[in-house]
mmCIF file of C-alpha atoms in Angstrom:
data_model
loop_
_atom_site.group_PDB
_atom_site.id
_atom_site.type_symbol
_atom_site.label_atom_id
_atom_site.label_comp_id
_atom_site.label_asym_id
_atom_site.label_seq_id
_atom_site.Cartn_x
_atom_site.Cartn_y
_atom_site.Cartn_z
ATOM 1 C CA MET A 1 -10.538 -7.688 19.466
ATOM 2 C CA LYS A 2 -10.783 -5.341 16.350
ATOM 3 C CA ILE A 3 -8.382 -2.449 15.455
ATOM 4 C CA GLN A 4 -9.176 -0.072 12.682
ATOM 5 C CA ARG A 5 -6.762 2.621 11.378
ATOM 6 C CA LYS A 6 -6.734 5.154 8.342
ATOM 7 C CA ARG A 7 -3.687 4.528 6.243
ATOM 8 C CA TYR A 8 -2.298 4.960 2.480
ATOM 9 C CA VAL A 9 -1.180 2.832 -0.277
ATOM 10 C CA VAL A 10 0.538 3.557 -3.314
ATOM 11 C CA MET A 11 -1.384 2.196 -6.591
ATOM 12 C CA ARG A 12 -0.895 2.579 -10.252
ATOM 13 C CA ASN A 13 -3.255 5.229 -11.936
ATOM 14 C CA ASN A 14 -5.648 2.576 -13.115
ATOM 15 C CA ARG A 15 -5.667 0.927 -9.693
ATOM 16 C CA THR A 16 -4.514 -2.757 -10.981
ATOM 17 C CA GLU A 17 -1.305 -2.800 -9.194
ATOM 18 C CA ILE A 18 -0.140 -2.276 -5.430
ATOM 19 C CA TRP A 19 3.063 -1.182 -3.677
ATOM 20 C CA GLY A 20 4.491 -3.851 -1.604
ATOM 21 C CA GLY A 21 7.330 -6.025 -0.960
ATOM 22 C CA CYS A 22 9.805 -6.307 2.100
ATOM 23 C CA ALA A 23 13.119 -5.573 3.120
ATOM 24 C CA LYS A 24 13.596 -2.514 0.321
ATOM 25 C CA HIS A 25 12.828 -5.262 -2.184
ATOM 26 C CA PHE A 26 9.713 -3.418 -2.990
ATOM 27 C CA TYR A 27 7.507 -3.479 -6.501
ATOM 28 C CA PHE A 28 4.232 -3.130 -8.171
ATOM 29 C CA TRP A 29 1.832 -6.410 -7.644
ATOM 30 C CA LEU A 30 -1.365 -6.941 -9.226
ATOM 31 C CA ILE A 31 -4.137 -6.686 -6.846
ATOM 32 C CA ASP A 32 -6.140 -10.078 -8.386
ATOM 33 C CA ASP A 33 -2.575 -11.939 -7.087
ATOM 34 C CA VAL A 34 -2.008 -10.333 -3.850
ATOM 35 C CA GLY A 35 -2.510 -13.341 -1.483
ATOM 36 C CA ASP A 36 0.026 -12.971 1.445
ATOM 37 C CA PHE A 37 2.059 -10.341 -0.509
ATOM 38 C CA ALA A 38 2.971 -7.360 2.194
ATOM 39 C CA ILE A 39 1.398 -4.252 1.119
ATOM 40 C CA LYS A 40 3.352 -1.366 1.959
ATOM 41 C CA THR A 41 1.433 1.211 3.874
ATOM 42 C CA TYR A 42 2.269 4.783 5.224
ATOM 43 C CA ARG A 43 0.899 6.926 8.038
ATOM 44 C CA SER A 44 0.266 9.950 5.997
ATOM 45 C CA LYS A 45 -0.380 10.969 2.227
ATOM 46 C CA LYS A 46 2.439 13.539 2.224
ATOM 47 C CA GLN A 47 4.715 10.475 3.517
ATOM 48 C CA SER A 48 3.412 7.784 0.671
ATOM 49 C CA GLU A 49 3.861 10.577 -2.028
ATOM 50 C CA SER A 50 6.913 11.374 -0.915
ATOM 51 C CA SER A 51 8.374 7.814 -1.245
ATOM 52 C CA CYS A 52 7.201 7.483 -4.682
ATOM 53 C CA SER A 53 7.916 10.926 -6.038
ATOM 54 C CA TYR A 54 10.486 10.085 -8.531
ATOM 55 C CA TRP A 55 7.829 7.745 -10.400
ATOM 56 C CA HIS A 56 6.179 11.310 -11.798
ATOM 57 C CA ASP A 57 2.540 10.710 -12.640
ATOM 58 C CA ASP A 58 2.567 7.004 -12.691
ATOM 59 C CA PHE A 59 1.161 6.599 -9.205
ATOM 60 C CA GLU A 60 -1.802 7.957 -7.050
ATOM 61 C CA VAL A 61 -1.959 7.697 -3.174
ATOM 62 C CA VAL A 62 -5.300 5.450 -2.067
ATOM 63 C CA PRO A 63 -6.581 6.295 1.681
ATOM 64 C CA ILE A 64 -7.551 2.871 2.995
ATOM 65 C CA ILE A 65 -8.939 1.555 6.399
ATOM 66 C CA GLU A 66 -6.597 -1.119 7.712
ATOM 67 C CA ILE A 67 -8.211 -3.633 10.158
ATOM 68 C CA PHE A 68 -6.758 -5.981 12.331
ATOM 69 C CA GLU A 69 -9.062 -8.518 13.974
ATOM 70 C CA SER A 70 -8.251 -11.530 15.914
ATOM 71 C CA VAL A 71 -9.332 -15.179 15.256
ATOM 72 C CA GLU A 72 -10.130 -18.311 16.906
ATOM 73 C CA GLU A 73 -7.500 -20.943 15.900
#
């Protein structure tokens, strides 16, 4: 089984950090250190922009394809 959907993420302008976290404890995390870090995704560009509007110009919204794929254990 494989599920794909278009989503949006928030990144620093230089695309070295991505926005995420859990239970309202969100912060930017270095892309190279993501690991199991929960990345915050949004359904629309407008929704992602409004959640970060207080940062002014220190972020950009990046469209992505999120993929869920079953694995055998």
